[in-house]
């Protein structure tokens, strides 16, 4: 329910509406998504998506200091996630400049979400990671639909648009894979990985289990989670598989 509410808020802020699955009825023209509307949606999405990793990382950092014990590798992964989401935002800001209304919406959404997530993480980190896993699924859906619009010819301005230099350097994009389509594929892959990581962390005992993404494991990559995209599991890895 909470993910649906956030999805509704993001749809409202970005003027987005998607027809129900299987529906053939066309939406009103005001909901038609062009390049600018998609970028507005991406910017709003990434400004919120960068919050959970920073909150979780900060709280686990403070807990480690307070209890004077190691954190079992969770902090680094959570902060890496926050940094990755921020790089998504910085990339899209090279393609669009949000207006004052969008900036106000971001400030309001960030203020509410940061403080709400902070309190929720204090109460139940496991539920928070599960929540983020479902939130990342919504992000995957968003980028998938944008790719579908691009590939069907609905976004002609993007067909010849190259990725910004910041994206090329961050993802080390090959010369023949620097189009807008390639950029969306890279970002979607990141979101899919965040989905897996958070569902996996949600399956673990928060104060005891090591972070499997920070462990040098001798097991086969096919039977153990990695930082890469070799074997993504949308629903995450079960605790018995990684501990």
XYZ file of N, CA and C in Angstrom:
729
model
N 0.826 -1.197 0.000
C 0.000 0.000 0.000
C 0.871 1.262 0.000
N 1.945 1.256 0.805
C 2.816 2.429 0.878
C 3.517 2.678 -0.441
N 3.919 1.598 -1.137
C 4.566 1.766 -2.440
C 3.577 2.336 -3.449
N 2.340 1.861 -3.398
C 1.311 2.390 -4.308
C 1.053 3.865 -4.050
N 1.069 4.249 -2.769
C 0.853 5.655 -2.441
C 1.985 6.513 -2.995
N 3.230 6.075 -2.823
C 4.359 6.824 -3.371
C 4.297 6.871 -4.893
N 3.877 5.757 -5.495
C 3.738 5.724 -6.942
C 2.683 6.744 -7.401
N 1.582 6.815 -6.667
C 0.550 7.789 -7.010
C 1.087 9.210 -6.890
N 1.848 9.486 -5.835
C 2.409 10.816 -5.647
C 3.370 11.191 -6.761
N 4.198 10.241 -7.168
C 5.144 10.507 -8.251
C 4.412 10.704 -9.572
N 3.377 9.900 -9.813
C 2.586 10.064 -11.036
C 1.931 11.443 -11.070
N 1.397 11.868 -9.934
C 0.744 13.172 -9.860
C 1.739 14.293 -10.112
N 2.920 14.205 -9.489
C 3.915 15.268 -9.610
C 4.482 15.374 -11.018
N 4.532 14.264 -11.727
C 5.150 14.260 -13.058
C 4.130 14.193 -14.186
N 2.839 14.259 -13.861
C 1.808 14.255 -14.897
C 1.756 12.970 -15.694
N 1.961 11.856 -15.015
C 2.049 10.565 -15.710
C 0.841 9.703 -15.403
N 0.404 8.972 -16.405
C -0.637 7.972 -16.215
C -0.459 6.901 -17.266
N -0.482 5.665 -16.819
C -0.298 4.551 -17.746
C -1.597 3.776 -17.858
N -1.982 3.384 -19.062
C -3.223 2.622 -19.208
C -3.127 1.272 -18.511
N -4.214 0.773 -17.978
C -4.207 -0.549 -17.329
C -3.759 -1.631 -18.307
N -3.161 -2.676 -17.757
C -2.706 -3.782 -18.589
C -3.863 -4.354 -19.401
N -3.653 -4.517 -20.706
C -4.660 -5.086 -21.577
C -5.665 -4.095 -22.105
N -5.602 -2.837 -21.633
C -6.557 -1.829 -22.086
C -6.163 -1.297 -23.459
N -7.133 -1.107 -24.321
C -6.892 -0.552 -25.662
C -7.398 0.883 -25.766
N -7.948 1.402 -24.694
C -8.486 2.752 -24.682
C -7.363 3.769 -24.539
N -7.349 4.754 -25.428
C -6.301 5.765 -25.402
C -6.502 6.725 -24.236
N -5.404 7.154 -23.622
C -5.472 8.110 -22.536
C -5.646 9.523 -23.092
N -6.172 10.449 -22.303
C -6.257 11.850 -22.746
C -4.887 12.392 -23.144
N -4.879 13.354 -24.053
C -3.620 13.873 -24.582
C -2.731 14.465 -23.491
N -3.348 14.953 -22.409
C -2.529 15.580 -21.364
C -1.610 14.583 -20.673
N -1.907 13.294 -20.844
C -1.059 12.270 -20.237
C -0.030 11.703 -21.222
N -0.008 12.202 -22.439
C 0.978 11.724 -23.416
C 2.384 12.096 -22.938
N 3.288 11.132 -22.940
C 4.639 11.349 -22.434
C 5.593 11.690 -23.567
N 6.167 12.894 -23.523
C 7.217 13.250 -24.470
C 8.554 13.198 -23.744
N 9.611 13.622 -24.425
C 10.947 13.530 -23.837
C 11.073 14.344 -22.557
N 10.508 15.558 -22.567
C 10.620 16.416 -21.387
C 9.884 15.833 -20.190
N 8.707 15.251 -20.429
C 7.949 14.657 -19.324
C 8.662 13.444 -18.739
N 9.262 12.651 -19.607
C 9.995 11.491 -19.097
C 11.181 11.946 -18.240
N 11.900 12.979 -18.701
C 13.047 13.459 -17.925
C 12.596 14.036 -16.587
N 11.465 14.722 -16.570
C 10.921 15.231 -15.309
C 10.633 14.084 -14.354
N 10.060 13.023 -14.901
C 9.752 11.848 -14.077
C 11.032 11.202 -13.557
N 12.039 11.070 -14.413
C 13.301 10.463 -13.988
C 13.933 11.282 -12.864
N 13.955 12.595 -13.024
C 14.592 13.458 -12.040
C 13.890 13.348 -10.693
N 12.560 13.367 -10.706
C 11.812 13.242 -9.454
C 12.054 11.872 -8.821
N 12.031 10.833 -9.642
C 12.250 9.474 -9.144
C 13.615 9.342 -8.478
N 14.662 9.814 -9.154
C 16.014 9.625 -8.634
C 16.292 10.506 -7.426
N 15.620 11.654 -7.328
C 15.819 12.511 -6.153
C 15.277 11.850 -4.894
N 14.307 10.954 -5.055
C 13.743 10.208 -3.923
C 14.492 8.891 -3.721
N 14.875 8.248 -4.826
C 15.512 6.929 -4.740
C 16.864 6.970 -4.049
N 17.497 8.149 -4.006
C 18.796 8.246 -3.354
C 18.715 8.357 -1.842
N 17.517 8.403 -1.293
C 17.347 8.581 0.153
C 17.557 7.294 0.955
N 16.916 6.158 0.616
C 16.988 4.980 1.492
C 18.398 4.489 1.789
N 19.246 4.418 0.785
C 20.599 3.927 1.019
C 21.373 4.805 1.983
N 21.201 6.127 1.844
C 21.900 7.040 2.747
C 21.370 6.927 4.164
N 20.061 6.828 4.331
C 19.475 6.689 5.665
C 19.934 5.381 6.318
N 19.814 4.272 5.583
C 20.216 2.989 6.131
C 21.693 2.957 6.466
N 22.523 3.483 5.554
C 23.956 3.500 5.795
C 24.320 4.343 7.008
N 23.681 5.514 7.143
C 23.976 6.401 8.267
C 23.563 5.773 9.596
N 22.381 5.161 9.633
C 21.909 4.561 10.880
C 22.758 3.355 11.284
N 23.159 2.561 10.308
C 24.015 1.418 10.630
C 25.410 1.907 11.040
N 25.879 2.995 10.444
C 27.159 3.590 10.832
C 27.113 4.045 12.293
N 26.045 4.737 12.665
C 25.906 5.196 14.046
C 25.782 4.018 15.011
N 25.065 2.998 14.588
C 24.926 1.813 15.431
C 26.281 1.142 15.650
N 27.092 1.082 14.605
C 28.420 0.486 14.723
C 29.281 1.279 15.701
N 29.201 2.609 15.620
C 29.960 3.445 16.556
C 29.448 3.279 17.979
N 28.138 3.224 18.115
C 27.519 3.162 19.432
C 27.836 1.846 20.134
N 27.800 0.752 19.384
C 28.036 -0.562 19.979
C 29.501 -0.992 19.890
N 30.303 -0.154 19.174
C 31.741 -0.406 19.062
C 32.018 -1.800 18.507
N 31.347 -2.096 17.391
C 31.542 -3.388 16.735
C 31.394 -3.219 15.228
N 31.884 -4.194 14.496
C 31.823 -4.152 13.036
C 30.378 -4.233 12.547
N 30.170 -3.788 11.317
C 28.823 -3.758 10.757
C 28.579 -4.911 9.787
N 29.562 -5.768 9.560
C 29.443 -6.914 8.647
C 29.221 -6.501 7.194
N 29.729 -5.326 6.827
C 29.771 -4.951 5.412
C 28.524 -4.306 4.840
N 27.533 -4.006 5.646
C 26.286 -3.444 5.124
C 26.448 -1.971 4.727
N 27.188 -1.216 5.525
C 27.270 0.227 5.313
C 27.740 0.559 3.902
N 28.802 -0.087 3.461
C 29.382 0.236 2.161
C 28.385 0.016 1.034
N 27.668 -1.100 1.076
C 26.704 -1.400 0.011
C 25.573 -0.375 -0.012
N 25.075 0.014 1.156
C 23.980 0.980 1.214
C 24.423 2.353 0.718
N 25.631 2.765 1.075
C 26.126 4.059 0.600
C 26.436 4.024 -0.896
N 26.897 2.880 -1.388
C 27.116 2.738 -2.826
C 25.804 2.887 -3.593
N 24.726 2.338 -3.018
C 23.413 2.462 -3.652
C 22.984 3.924 -3.709
N 23.171 4.651 -2.601
C 22.806 6.064 -2.569
C 23.619 6.858 -3.591
N 24.897 6.557 -3.693
C 25.753 7.251 -4.661
C 25.320 6.942 -6.090
N 24.985 5.693 -6.349
C 24.560 5.298 -7.685
C 23.288 6.031 -8.099
N 22.325 6.134 -7.179
C 21.089 6.846 -7.481
C 21.354 8.333 -7.714
N 22.286 8.897 -6.972
C 22.630 10.309 -7.164
C 23.284 10.527 -8.533
N 24.074 9.564 -8.986
C 24.680 9.672 -10.317
C 23.619 9.600 -11.404
N 22.556 8.815 -11.178
C 21.430 8.810 -12.116
C 20.852 10.221 -12.221
N 20.637 10.842 -11.059
C 20.060 12.184 -11.033
C 20.964 13.186 -11.742
N 22.244 13.166 -11.430
C 23.173 14.108 -12.049
C 23.240 13.917 -13.559
N 23.103 12.679 -14.006
C 23.106 12.403 -15.444
C 21.900 13.033 -16.124
N 20.719 12.816 -15.555
C 19.512 13.359 -16.177
C 19.451 14.879 -16.080
N 20.113 15.458 -15.085
C 20.157 16.913 -14.981
C 20.980 17.540 -16.102
N 21.826 16.750 -16.734
C 22.563 17.237 -17.896
C 21.674 17.325 -19.131
N 20.505 16.687 -19.065
C 19.595 16.659 -20.205
C 18.380 17.544 -20.010
N 18.117 17.973 -18.783
C 16.932 18.798 -18.510
C 17.180 19.645 -17.275
N 16.592 20.827 -17.248
C 16.697 21.732 -16.106
C 15.324 21.854 -15.463
N 15.129 21.284 -14.277
C 13.808 21.338 -13.639
C 13.424 22.758 -13.254
N 12.135 23.070 -13.361
C 11.634 24.376 -12.988
C 11.428 24.506 -11.488
N 10.954 25.679 -11.065
C 10.797 25.936 -9.638
C 9.762 25.024 -8.997
N 8.685 24.684 -9.744
C 7.656 23.821 -9.176
C 8.216 22.432 -8.876
N 8.975 21.895 -9.820
C 9.558 20.576 -9.600
C 10.555 20.608 -8.450
N 11.318 21.672 -8.339
C 12.277 21.778 -7.235
C 11.557 21.813 -5.891
N 10.427 22.511 -5.838
C 9.639 22.536 -4.610
C 9.072 21.150 -4.290
N 8.620 20.445 -5.329
C 8.097 19.101 -5.129
C 9.188 18.173 -4.590
N 10.403 18.317 -5.106
C 11.517 17.481 -4.652
C 11.842 17.769 -3.192
N 11.872 19.062 -2.836
C 12.169 19.431 -1.447
C 11.119 18.848 -0.502
N 9.853 18.990 -0.875
C 8.791 18.461 -0.038
C 8.830 16.951 0.073
N 9.001 16.271 -1.076
C 9.029 14.809 -1.079
C 10.222 14.285 -0.294
N 11.371 14.934 -0.468
C 12.563 14.476 0.235
C 12.425 14.677 1.742
N 11.851 15.818 2.145
C 11.683 16.075 3.567
C 10.777 15.051 4.227
N 9.671 14.759 3.585
C 8.727 13.792 4.143
C 9.315 12.382 4.111
N 9.871 12.004 2.967
C 10.342 10.629 2.802
C 11.559 10.343 3.677
N 12.492 11.292 3.754
C 13.697 11.070 4.553
C 13.333 10.822 6.016
N 12.513 11.716 6.564
C 12.174 11.586 7.984
C 11.305 10.358 8.242
N 10.374 10.073 7.319
C 9.547 8.886 7.494
C 10.351 7.610 7.406
N 11.267 7.562 6.447
C 12.089 6.360 6.293
C 13.056 6.205 7.466
N 13.563 7.333 7.966
C 14.450 7.310 9.135
C 13.765 6.638 10.322
N 12.549 7.065 10.618
C 11.810 6.488 11.739
C 11.464 5.025 11.486
N 11.069 4.724 10.239
C 10.706 3.348 9.913
C 11.913 2.423 10.026
N 13.095 2.900 9.632
C 14.295 2.060 9.687
C 14.698 1.786 11.133
N 14.431 2.735 12.017
C 14.703 2.499 13.434
C 13.813 1.390 13.979
N 12.582 1.327 13.482
C 11.612 0.348 13.968
C 11.835 -1.024 13.343
N 11.987 -1.073 12.000
C 12.132 -2.367 11.325
C 12.944 -2.220 10.039
N 14.264 -2.384 10.131
C 15.090 -2.323 8.926
C 14.681 -3.355 7.877
N 14.275 -4.525 8.328
C 13.897 -5.592 7.391
C 12.730 -5.163 6.508
N 11.691 -4.587 7.117
C 10.544 -4.120 6.347
C 10.966 -3.005 5.402
N 11.865 -2.143 5.844
C 12.331 -1.043 5.000
C 13.053 -1.552 3.761
N 13.888 -2.567 3.928
C 14.581 -3.125 2.761
C 13.589 -3.794 1.814
N 12.593 -4.449 2.358
C 11.561 -5.047 1.512
C 10.810 -3.958 0.747
N 10.498 -2.883 1.433
C 9.816 -1.748 0.819
C 10.644 -1.177 -0.333
N 11.948 -1.004 -0.108
C 12.812 -0.460 -1.151
C 12.897 -1.418 -2.330
N 12.894 -2.716 -2.053
C 12.898 -3.687 -3.143
C 11.697 -3.506 -4.056
N 10.514 -3.302 -3.469
C 9.309 -3.075 -4.275
C 9.354 -1.709 -4.957
N 9.954 -0.728 -4.286
C 10.083 0.599 -4.885
C 10.986 0.543 -6.118
N 12.056 -0.244 -6.032
C 12.967 -0.394 -7.172
C 12.278 -1.124 -8.319
N 11.350 -2.007 -7.997
C 10.580 -2.674 -9.052
C 9.777 -1.646 -9.845
N 9.220 -0.659 -9.152
C 8.495 0.406 -9.839
C 9.434 1.203 -10.742
N 10.673 1.404 -10.287
C 11.652 2.111 -11.113
C 11.977 1.313 -12.371
N 12.122 -0.002 -12.227
C 12.383 -0.856 -13.394
C 11.232 -0.738 -14.392
N 10.002 -0.725 -13.883
C 8.832 -0.595 -14.756
C 8.855 0.743 -15.481
N 9.200 1.809 -14.767
C 9.245 3.138 -15.374
C 10.231 3.180 -16.537
N 11.451 2.680 -16.325
C 12.453 2.732 -17.385
C 12.113 1.769 -18.520
N 11.459 0.680 -18.207
C 11.025 -0.247 -19.255
C 10.006 0.429 -20.165
N 9.054 1.144 -19.586
C 8.036 1.821 -20.388
C 8.645 2.953 -21.216
N 9.629 3.644 -20.653
C 10.312 4.687 -21.422
C 11.053 4.080 -22.613
N 11.681 2.944 -22.392
C 12.374 2.253 -23.481
C 11.394 1.805 -24.561
N 10.238 1.338 -24.135
C 9.225 0.923 -25.096
C 8.757 2.104 -25.940
N 8.563 3.260 -25.317
C 8.180 4.455 -26.065
C 9.270 4.863 -27.040
N 10.519 4.770 -26.609
C 11.646 5.134 -27.476
C 11.744 4.194 -28.665
N 11.630 2.910 -28.405
C 11.771 1.916 -29.469
C 10.587 1.907 -30.436
N 9.440 2.421 -29.982
C 8.262 2.477 -30.865
C 8.167 3.790 -31.623
N 9.163 4.663 -31.480
C 9.197 5.905 -32.248
C 8.445 7.065 -31.642
N 8.012 6.953 -30.377
C 7.254 8.025 -29.746
C 8.136 9.130 -29.182
N 9.454 8.894 -29.142
C 10.389 9.871 -28.580
C 11.491 10.168 -29.598
N 11.149 10.849 -30.704
C 12.111 11.057 -31.807
C 13.349 11.855 -31.415
N 13.229 12.766 -30.449
C 14.392 13.575 -30.057
C 15.489 12.732 -29.435
N 15.128 11.595 -28.894
C 16.111 10.741 -28.230
C 16.787 9.768 -29.181
N 16.267 9.625 -30.369
C 16.805 8.617 -31.283
C 18.242 8.916 -31.688
N 18.610 10.183 -31.731
C 19.980 10.561 -32.105
C 20.721 11.237 -30.957
N 20.120 11.223 -29.768
C 20.731 11.888 -28.620
C 21.785 10.999 -27.979
N 22.954 11.567 -27.730
C 24.047 10.821 -27.104
C 24.010 10.996 -25.591
N 24.535 10.043 -24.877
C 24.601 10.127 -23.419
C 25.542 11.246 -22.996
N 25.258 11.925 -21.895
C 26.159 12.971 -21.394
C 27.518 12.400 -21.009
N 28.521 13.257 -21.008
C 29.879 12.811 -20.667
C 29.948 12.197 -19.270
N 29.161 12.737 -18.336
C 29.191 12.213 -16.969
C 28.756 10.756 -16.936
N 27.808 10.390 -17.789
C 27.341 9.003 -17.849
C 28.379 8.118 -18.520
N 28.980 8.614 -19.582
C 30.000 7.837 -20.305
C 31.156 7.483 -19.380
N 31.585 8.443 -18.562
C 32.698 8.208 -17.650
C 32.288 7.308 -16.488
N 31.085 7.506 -15.953
C 30.656 6.742 -14.785
C 30.464 5.269 -15.112
N 29.759 4.976 -16.223
C 29.493 3.588 -16.589
C 30.559 3.012 -17.523
N 31.552 3.846 -17.896
C 32.589 3.412 -18.842
C 31.937 2.835 -20.105
N 31.048 3.614 -20.682
C 30.253 3.169 -21.827
C 31.128 3.056 -23.078
N 31.106 1.909 -23.769
C 31.869 1.751 -25.015
C 31.401 2.759 -26.074
N 32.237 3.028 -27.055
C 31.929 4.035 -28.067
C 30.659 3.712 -28.838
N 30.385 2.458 -29.040
C 29.196 2.076 -29.803
C 27.962 1.850 -28.926
N 28.057 2.216 -27.633
C 26.932 2.040 -26.715
C 26.750 3.305 -25.872
N 26.558 4.439 -26.553
C 26.431 5.714 -25.864
C 25.170 6.469 -26.261
N 24.197 5.768 -26.769
C 22.940 6.408 -27.153
C 22.043 6.580 -25.934
N 20.937 7.304 -26.112
C 19.977 7.460 -25.026
C 19.378 6.112 -24.646
N 19.161 5.271 -25.614
C 18.638 3.944 -25.327
C 19.619 3.166 -24.438
N 20.900 3.255 -24.766
C 21.904 2.564 -23.955
C 21.921 3.107 -22.535
N 21.795 4.425 -22.404
C 21.778 5.031 -21.076
C 20.625 4.484 -20.241
N 19.434 4.413 -20.830
C 18.284 3.888 -20.098
C 18.484 2.427 -19.720
N 19.155 1.672 -20.567
C 19.436 0.272 -20.243
C 20.391 0.161 -19.058
N 21.399 1.034 -19.029
C 22.335 1.028 -17.901
C 21.620 1.380 -16.605
N 20.799 2.421 -16.646
C 20.095 2.850 -15.446
C 19.117 1.775 -14.982
N 18.387 1.190 -15.926
C 17.437 0.138 -15.556
C 18.160 -1.053 -14.927
N 19.324 -1.399 -15.441
C 20.088 -2.505 -14.858
C 20.492 -2.192 -13.425
N 20.872 -0.940 -13.165
C 21.196 -0.541 -11.789
C 19.996 -0.720 -10.875
N 18.832 -0.272 -11.345
C 17.635 -0.364 -10.516
C 17.257 -1.828 -10.261
N 17.443 -2.659 -11.262
C 17.154 -4.084 -11.088
C 18.082 -4.694 -10.042
N 19.337 -4.244 -10.032
C 20.279 -4.757 -9.037
C 19.916 -4.269 -7.640
N 19.519 -3.004 -7.531
C 19.085 -2.490 -6.225
C 17.883 -3.280 -5.702
N 16.998 -3.635 -6.620
C 15.833 -4.441 -6.234
C 16.278 -5.757 -5.616
N 17.197 -6.435 -6.272
C 17.684 -7.718 -5.757
C 18.395 -7.555 -4.422
N 19.274 -6.540 -4.336
C 20.057 -6.337 -3.114
C 19.153 -6.094 -1.924
N 18.159 -5.224 -2.088
C 17.299 -4.891 -0.952
C 16.398 -6.052 -0.553
N 15.899 -6.811 -1.524
C 15.117 -7.990 -1.163
C 16.003 -9.007 -0.427
N 17.247 -9.147 -0.867
C 18.161 -10.062 -0.191
C 18.437 -9.605 1.233
N 18.748 -8.316 1.410
C 19.008 -7.800 2.751
C 17.769 -7.930 3.638
N 16.598 -7.823 3.027
C 15.366 -7.997 3.787
C 15.147 -9.420 4.257
N 15.831 -10.375 3.629
C 15.713 -11.784 4.019
C 16.666 -12.171 5.150
N 17.577 -11.269 5.505
C 18.617 -11.597 6.478
C 18.253 -11.124 7.883
N 18.963 -11.672 8.871
C 18.853 -11.188 10.248
C 19.708 -9.923 10.330
N 19.073 -8.792 10.571
C 19.707 -7.495 10.387
C 20.948 -7.274 11.241
N 20.944 -7.720 12.468
C 22.053 -7.415 13.375
C 23.114 -8.506 13.426
N 22.884 -9.605 12.714
C 23.822 -10.720 12.835
C 24.479 -11.112 11.515
N 23.704 -11.170 10.451
C 24.200 -11.745 9.202
C 25.125 -10.789 8.448
N 26.182 -11.331 7.834
C 27.042 -10.491 6.992
C 26.350 -10.145 5.677
N 26.756 -9.047 5.100
C 26.240 -8.639 3.803
C 26.889 -9.506 2.719
N 26.125 -10.334 2.015
C 26.732 -11.230 1.022
C 27.379 -10.504 -0.142
N 27.002 -9.258 -0.385
C 27.574 -8.492 -1.494
C 28.923 -7.877 -1.138
N 29.328 -8.030 0.119
C 30.620 -7.522 0.554
C 31.552 -8.648 0.961
N 31.149 -9.882 0.668
C 31.916 -11.062 1.069
C 32.639 -11.647 -0.137
N 33.908 -11.957 0.035
C 34.660 -12.662 -1.001
C 34.392 -14.155 -0.846
N 33.455 -14.635 -1.642
C 33.002 -16.018 -1.488
C 33.678 -16.926 -2.519
N 34.026 -18.138 -2.105
C 34.688 -19.075 -3.015
C 33.671 -19.878 -3.809
N 32.384 -19.665 -3.509
C 31.355 -20.398 -4.241
C 31.210 -19.879 -5.663
N 30.585 -20.677 -6.502
C 30.357 -20.284 -7.887
C 29.456 -19.050 -7.940
N 29.745 -18.076 -8.849
C 28.881 -16.897 -8.988
C 27.435 -17.258 -9.299
N 27.224 -18.428 -9.887
C 25.856 -18.838 -10.219
C 25.067 -19.247 -8.982
N 25.766 -19.524 -7.884
C 25.079 -19.989 -6.676
C 25.230 -19.018 -5.512
N 25.695 -17.788 -5.806
C 25.911 -16.803 -4.753
C 25.791 -15.410 -5.354
N 25.236 -14.446 -4.624
C 25.079 -13.101 -5.184
C 26.409 -12.402 -5.416
N 26.442 -11.585 -6.445
C 27.623 -10.788 -6.770
C 27.199 -9.334 -6.946
N 28.176 -8.454 -7.056
C 27.880 -7.042 -7.300
C 27.492 -6.789 -8.745
N 27.820 -7.720 -9.630
C 27.547 -7.547 -11.047
C 26.150 -7.985 -11.444
N 25.972 -8.151 -12.758
C 24.665 -8.498 -13.312
C 24.612 -9.951 -13.787
N 25.550 -10.773 -13.309
C 25.642 -12.137 -13.828
C 24.395 -12.965 -13.529
N 23.851 -12.811 -12.354
C 22.758 -13.714 -11.949
C 21.753 -12.962 -11.075
N 21.126 -11.978 -11.661
C 20.156 -11.174 -10.917
C 18.936 -12.008 -10.543
N 18.531 -11.892 -9.286
C 17.309 -12.537 -8.802
C 16.325 -11.452 -8.377
N 15.270 -11.218 -9.143
C 14.333 -10.136 -8.818
C 13.765 -10.200 -7.411
N 13.560 -11.396 -6.878
C 12.968 -11.523 -5.538
C 14.034 -11.632 -4.452
N 15.306 -11.515 -4.826
C 16.382 -11.591 -3.861
C 16.799 -13.023 -3.546
N 17.906 -13.134 -2.823
C 18.431 -14.435 -2.405
C 17.915 -14.780 -1.015
N 17.561 -16.025 -0.842
C 17.086 -16.473 0.464
C 18.257 -16.590 1.455
N 17.976 -16.453 2.709
C 19.021 -16.483 3.729
C 19.789 -17.794 3.704
N 19.109 -18.898 3.500
C 19.789 -20.199 3.475
C 20.796 -20.298 2.338
N 20.647 -19.482 1.307
C 21.552 -19.532 0.162
C 22.831 -18.727 0.376
N 22.806 -17.797 1.315
C 23.933 -16.863 1.432
C 24.618 -16.860 2.798
N 24.024 -17.502 3.800
C 24.619 -17.485 5.145
C 25.141 -18.871 5.498
